[in-house]
Backbone as a chain_set.jsonl record, in Angstrom:
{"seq": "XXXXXXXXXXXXXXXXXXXXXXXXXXXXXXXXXXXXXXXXXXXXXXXXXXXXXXXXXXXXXXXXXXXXXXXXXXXXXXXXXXXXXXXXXXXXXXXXXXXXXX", "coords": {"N": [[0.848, -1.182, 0.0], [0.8, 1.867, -0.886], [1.987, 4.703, 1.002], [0.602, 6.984, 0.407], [-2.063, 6.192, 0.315], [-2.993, 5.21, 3.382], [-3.198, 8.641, 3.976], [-5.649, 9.75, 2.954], [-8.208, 11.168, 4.163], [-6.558, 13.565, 4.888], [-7.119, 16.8, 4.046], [-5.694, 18.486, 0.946], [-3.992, 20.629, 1.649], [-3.239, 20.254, 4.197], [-1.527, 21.132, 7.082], [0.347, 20.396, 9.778], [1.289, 21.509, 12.952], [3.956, 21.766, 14.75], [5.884, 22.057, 17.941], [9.118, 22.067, 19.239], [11.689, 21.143, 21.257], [11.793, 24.325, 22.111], [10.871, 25.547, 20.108], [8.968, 26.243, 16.866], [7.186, 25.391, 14.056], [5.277, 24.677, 11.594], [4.588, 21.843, 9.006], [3.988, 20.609, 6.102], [1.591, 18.599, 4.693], [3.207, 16.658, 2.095], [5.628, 17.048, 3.015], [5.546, 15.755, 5.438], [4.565, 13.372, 4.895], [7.345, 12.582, 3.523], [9.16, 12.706, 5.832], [8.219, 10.451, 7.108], [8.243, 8.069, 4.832], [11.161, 8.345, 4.902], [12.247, 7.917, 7.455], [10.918, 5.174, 7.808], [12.926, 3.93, 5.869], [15.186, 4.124, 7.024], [14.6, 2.21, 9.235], [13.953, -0.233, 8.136], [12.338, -2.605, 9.596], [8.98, -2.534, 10.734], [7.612, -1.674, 13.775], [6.747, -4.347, 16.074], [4.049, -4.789, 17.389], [1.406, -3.024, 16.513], [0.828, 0.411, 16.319], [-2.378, 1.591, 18.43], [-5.395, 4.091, 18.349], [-6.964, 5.692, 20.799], [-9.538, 7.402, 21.11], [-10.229, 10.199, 22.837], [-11.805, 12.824, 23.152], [-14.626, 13.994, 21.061], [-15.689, 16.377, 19.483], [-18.199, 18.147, 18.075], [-19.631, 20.394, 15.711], [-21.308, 21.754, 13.925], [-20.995, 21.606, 10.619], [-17.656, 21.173, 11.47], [-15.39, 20.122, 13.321], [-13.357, 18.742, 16.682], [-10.87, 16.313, 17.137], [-9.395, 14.752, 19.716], [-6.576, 12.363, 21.011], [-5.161, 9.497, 21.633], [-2.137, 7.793, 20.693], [-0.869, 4.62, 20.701], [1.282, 2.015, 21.751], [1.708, -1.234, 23.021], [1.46, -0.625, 25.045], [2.324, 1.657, 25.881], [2.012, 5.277, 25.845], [2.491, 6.568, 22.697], [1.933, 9.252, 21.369], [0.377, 12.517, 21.822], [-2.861, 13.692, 20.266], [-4.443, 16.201, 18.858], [-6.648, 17.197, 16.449], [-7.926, 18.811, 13.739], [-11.045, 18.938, 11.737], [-12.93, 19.298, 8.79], [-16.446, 19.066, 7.435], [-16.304, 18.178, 4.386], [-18.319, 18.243, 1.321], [-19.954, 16.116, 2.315], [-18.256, 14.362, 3.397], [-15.626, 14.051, 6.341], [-12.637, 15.628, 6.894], [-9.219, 16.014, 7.724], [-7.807, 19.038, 8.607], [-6.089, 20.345, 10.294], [-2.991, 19.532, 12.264], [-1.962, 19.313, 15.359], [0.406, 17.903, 18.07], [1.705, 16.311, 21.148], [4.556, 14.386, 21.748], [5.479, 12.233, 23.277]], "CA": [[0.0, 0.0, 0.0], [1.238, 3.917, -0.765], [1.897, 5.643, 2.242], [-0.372, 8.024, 0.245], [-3.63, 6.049, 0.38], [-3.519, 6.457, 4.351], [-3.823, 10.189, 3.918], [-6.498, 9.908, 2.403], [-8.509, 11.576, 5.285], [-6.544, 14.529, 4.688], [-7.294, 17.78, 2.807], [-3.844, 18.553, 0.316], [-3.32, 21.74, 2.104], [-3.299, 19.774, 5.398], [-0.604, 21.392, 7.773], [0.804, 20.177, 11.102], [2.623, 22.127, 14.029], [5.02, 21.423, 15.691], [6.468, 22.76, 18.769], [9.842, 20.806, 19.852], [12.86, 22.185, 21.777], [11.185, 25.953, 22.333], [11.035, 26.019, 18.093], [7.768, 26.152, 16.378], [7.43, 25.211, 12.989], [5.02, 23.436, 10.735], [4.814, 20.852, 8.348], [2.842, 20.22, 4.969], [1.232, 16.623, 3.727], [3.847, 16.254, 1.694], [7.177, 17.152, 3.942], [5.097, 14.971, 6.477], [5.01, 12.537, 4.179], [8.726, 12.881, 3.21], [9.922, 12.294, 6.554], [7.791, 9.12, 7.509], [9.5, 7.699, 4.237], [12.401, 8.528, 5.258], [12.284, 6.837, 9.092], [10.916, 3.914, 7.696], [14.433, 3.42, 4.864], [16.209, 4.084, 8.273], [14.283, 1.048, 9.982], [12.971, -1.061, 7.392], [11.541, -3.093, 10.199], [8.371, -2.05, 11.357], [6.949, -2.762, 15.381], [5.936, -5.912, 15.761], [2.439, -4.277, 17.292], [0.511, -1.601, 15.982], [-0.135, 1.704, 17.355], [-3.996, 1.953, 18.989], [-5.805, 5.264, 18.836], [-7.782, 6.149, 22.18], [-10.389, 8.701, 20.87], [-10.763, 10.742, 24.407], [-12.671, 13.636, 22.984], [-14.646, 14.488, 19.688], [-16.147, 17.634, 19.562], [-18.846, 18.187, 16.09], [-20.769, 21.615, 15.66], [-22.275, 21.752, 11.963], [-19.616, 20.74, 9.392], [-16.606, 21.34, 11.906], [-15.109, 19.153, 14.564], [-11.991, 18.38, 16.944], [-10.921, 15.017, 17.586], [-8.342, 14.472, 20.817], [-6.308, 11.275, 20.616], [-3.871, 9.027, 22.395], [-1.721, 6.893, 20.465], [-0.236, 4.116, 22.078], [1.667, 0.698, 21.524], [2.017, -1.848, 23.541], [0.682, -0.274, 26.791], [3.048, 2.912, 25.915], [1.803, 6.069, 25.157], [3.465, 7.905, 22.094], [1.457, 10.759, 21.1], [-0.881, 12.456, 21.904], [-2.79, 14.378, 18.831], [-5.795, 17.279, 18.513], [-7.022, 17.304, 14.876], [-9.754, 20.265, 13.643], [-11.875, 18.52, 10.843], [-14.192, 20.058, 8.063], [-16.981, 17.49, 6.786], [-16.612, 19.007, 2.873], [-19.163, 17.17, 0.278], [-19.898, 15.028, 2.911], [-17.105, 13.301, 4.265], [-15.232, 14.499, 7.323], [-11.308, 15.544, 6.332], [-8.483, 16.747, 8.617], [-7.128, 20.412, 7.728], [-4.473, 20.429, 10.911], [-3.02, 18.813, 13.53], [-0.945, 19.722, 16.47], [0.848, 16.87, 18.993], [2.358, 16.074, 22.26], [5.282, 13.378, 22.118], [5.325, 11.397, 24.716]], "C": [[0.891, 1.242, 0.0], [0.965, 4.273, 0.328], [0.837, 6.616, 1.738], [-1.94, 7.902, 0.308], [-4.028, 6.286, 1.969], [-3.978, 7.559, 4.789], [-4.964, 10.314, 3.071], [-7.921, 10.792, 2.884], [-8.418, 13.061, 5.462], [-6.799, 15.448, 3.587], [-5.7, 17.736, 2.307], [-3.221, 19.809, 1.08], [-3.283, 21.73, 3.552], [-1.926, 20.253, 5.892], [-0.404, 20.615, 9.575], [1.872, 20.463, 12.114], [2.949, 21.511, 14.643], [5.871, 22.142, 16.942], [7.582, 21.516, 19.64], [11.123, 21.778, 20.108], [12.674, 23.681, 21.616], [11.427, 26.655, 20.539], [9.183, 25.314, 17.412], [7.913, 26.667, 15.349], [5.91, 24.496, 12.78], [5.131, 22.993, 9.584], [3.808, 20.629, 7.268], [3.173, 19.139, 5.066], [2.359, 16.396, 3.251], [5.225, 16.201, 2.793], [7.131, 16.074, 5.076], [5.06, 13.417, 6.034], [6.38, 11.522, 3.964], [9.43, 11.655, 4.505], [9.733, 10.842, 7.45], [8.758, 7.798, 6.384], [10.883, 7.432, 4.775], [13.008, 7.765, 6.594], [12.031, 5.463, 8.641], [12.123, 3.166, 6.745], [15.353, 3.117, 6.052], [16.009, 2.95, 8.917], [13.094, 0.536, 8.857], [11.886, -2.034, 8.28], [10.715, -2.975, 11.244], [8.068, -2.805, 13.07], [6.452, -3.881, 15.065], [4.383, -5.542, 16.132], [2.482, -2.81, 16.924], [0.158, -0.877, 16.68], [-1.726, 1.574, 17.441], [-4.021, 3.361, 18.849], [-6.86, 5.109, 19.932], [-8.77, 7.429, 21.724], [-10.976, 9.129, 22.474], [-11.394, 12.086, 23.987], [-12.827, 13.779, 21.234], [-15.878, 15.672, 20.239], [-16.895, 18.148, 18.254], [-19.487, 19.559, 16.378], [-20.583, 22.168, 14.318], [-21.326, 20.55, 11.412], [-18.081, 21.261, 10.238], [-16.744, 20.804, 12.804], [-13.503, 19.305, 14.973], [-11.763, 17.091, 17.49], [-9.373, 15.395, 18.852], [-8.37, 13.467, 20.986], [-5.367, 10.72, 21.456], [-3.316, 7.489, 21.148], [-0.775, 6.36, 21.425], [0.238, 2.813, 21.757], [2.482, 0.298, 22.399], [2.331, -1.416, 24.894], [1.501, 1.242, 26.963], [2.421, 4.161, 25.332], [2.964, 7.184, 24.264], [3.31, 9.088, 21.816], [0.257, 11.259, 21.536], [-1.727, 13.675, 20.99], [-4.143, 15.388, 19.107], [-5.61, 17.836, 17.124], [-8.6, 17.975, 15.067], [-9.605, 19.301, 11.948], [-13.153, 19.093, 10.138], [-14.993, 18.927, 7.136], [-17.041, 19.091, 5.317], [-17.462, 17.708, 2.134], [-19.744, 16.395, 1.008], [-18.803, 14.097, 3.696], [-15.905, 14.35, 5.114], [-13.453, 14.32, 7.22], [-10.433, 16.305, 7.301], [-7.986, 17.619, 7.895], [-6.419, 20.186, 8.502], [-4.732, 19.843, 11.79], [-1.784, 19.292, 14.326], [-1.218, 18.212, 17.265], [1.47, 16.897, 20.03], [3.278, 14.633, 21.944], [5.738, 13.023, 23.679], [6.62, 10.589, 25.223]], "O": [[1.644, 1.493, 0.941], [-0.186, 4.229, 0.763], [0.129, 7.116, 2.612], [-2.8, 8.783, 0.342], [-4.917, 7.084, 2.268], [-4.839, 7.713, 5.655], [-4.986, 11.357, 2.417], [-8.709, 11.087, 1.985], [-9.312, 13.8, 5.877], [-6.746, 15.101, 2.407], [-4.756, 17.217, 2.902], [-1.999, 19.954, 1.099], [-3.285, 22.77, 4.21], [-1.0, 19.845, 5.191], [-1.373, 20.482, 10.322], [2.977, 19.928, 12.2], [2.319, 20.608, 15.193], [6.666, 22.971, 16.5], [7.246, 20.55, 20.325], [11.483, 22.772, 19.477], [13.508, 24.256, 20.917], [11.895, 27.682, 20.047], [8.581, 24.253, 17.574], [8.416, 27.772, 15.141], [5.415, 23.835, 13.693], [5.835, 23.694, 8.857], [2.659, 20.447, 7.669], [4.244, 18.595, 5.333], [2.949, 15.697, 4.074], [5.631, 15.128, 3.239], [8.122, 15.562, 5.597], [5.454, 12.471, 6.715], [6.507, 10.309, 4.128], [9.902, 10.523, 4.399], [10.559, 10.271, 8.162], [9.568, 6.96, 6.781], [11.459, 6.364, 4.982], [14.075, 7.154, 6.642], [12.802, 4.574, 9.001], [12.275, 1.948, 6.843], [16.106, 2.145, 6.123], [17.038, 2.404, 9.315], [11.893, 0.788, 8.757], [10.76, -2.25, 7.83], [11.084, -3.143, 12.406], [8.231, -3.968, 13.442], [5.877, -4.293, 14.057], [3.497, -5.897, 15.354], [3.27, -1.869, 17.019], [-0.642, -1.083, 17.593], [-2.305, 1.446, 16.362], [-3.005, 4.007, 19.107], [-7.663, 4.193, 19.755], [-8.478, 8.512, 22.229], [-11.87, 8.566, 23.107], [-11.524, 12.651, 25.073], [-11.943, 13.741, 20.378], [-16.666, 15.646, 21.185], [-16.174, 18.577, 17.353], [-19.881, 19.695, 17.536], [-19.727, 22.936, 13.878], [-21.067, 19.363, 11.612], [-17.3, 21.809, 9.459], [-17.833, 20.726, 13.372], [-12.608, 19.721, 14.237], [-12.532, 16.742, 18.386], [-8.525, 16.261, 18.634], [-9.46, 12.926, 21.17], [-4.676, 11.524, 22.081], [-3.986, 6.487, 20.897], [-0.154, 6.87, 22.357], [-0.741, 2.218, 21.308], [3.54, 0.829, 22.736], [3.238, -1.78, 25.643], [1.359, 1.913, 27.985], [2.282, 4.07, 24.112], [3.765, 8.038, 24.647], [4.174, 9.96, 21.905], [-0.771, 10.589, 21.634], [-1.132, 14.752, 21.033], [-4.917, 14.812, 19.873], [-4.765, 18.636, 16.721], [-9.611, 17.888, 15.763], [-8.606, 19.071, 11.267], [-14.208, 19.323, 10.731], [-14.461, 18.135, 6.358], [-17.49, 20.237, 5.285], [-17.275, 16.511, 2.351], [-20.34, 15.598, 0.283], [-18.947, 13.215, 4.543], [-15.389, 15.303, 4.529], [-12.92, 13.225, 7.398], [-10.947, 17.334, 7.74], [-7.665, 17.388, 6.729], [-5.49, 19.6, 7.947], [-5.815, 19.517, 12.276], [-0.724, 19.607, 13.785], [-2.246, 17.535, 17.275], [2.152, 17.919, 19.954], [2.55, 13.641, 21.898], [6.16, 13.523, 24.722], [6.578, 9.951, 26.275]]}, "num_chains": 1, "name": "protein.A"}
């Protein structure tokens, strides 16, 4: 599978901040993209288990929402994520996301 059919979810002009060592930056789909690539050439071999998401808050009012998330493998939490979502046409697409590493 294309790392690109996952994103599928997202809009193309999907951004994601970052705030790491008192530096705030973000990140387009693609660069976000880029660097998942890129980690996985570094470790061709993925976890043996799969990250879980924990949906601990969703938040809907009309066609806009925020989801708050805990990923987590193998009883560890790694991230933890708040994504703002616009349902366009019908179907419910992430525009950004900000994270907590864990």
């Amino acid at each position: 599978m294309l790392i690109f059919e996952k994103f599928r979810m997202l809009v193309p002009d999907f951004e994601m901040y970052v705030y790491r060592n008192g530096n705030f930056s973000k990140r387009s789909l693609p660069s976000w993209i880029s660097a998942i690539e890129a980690g996985r050439n570094r470790n061709p071999n993925p976890p043996s288990q799969k990250a879980v998401a924990n949906y601990l808050n969703i938040d809907v009012t009309g066609n806009s929402a925020s989801v708050k998330l805990e990923l987590m493998r193998g009883g560890k939490k790694l991230f933890t994520d708040y994504l703002l979502l616009y349902r366009i046409n019908g179907e419910w697409k992430i525009v950004s996301k900000a994270f907590h590493s864990h």
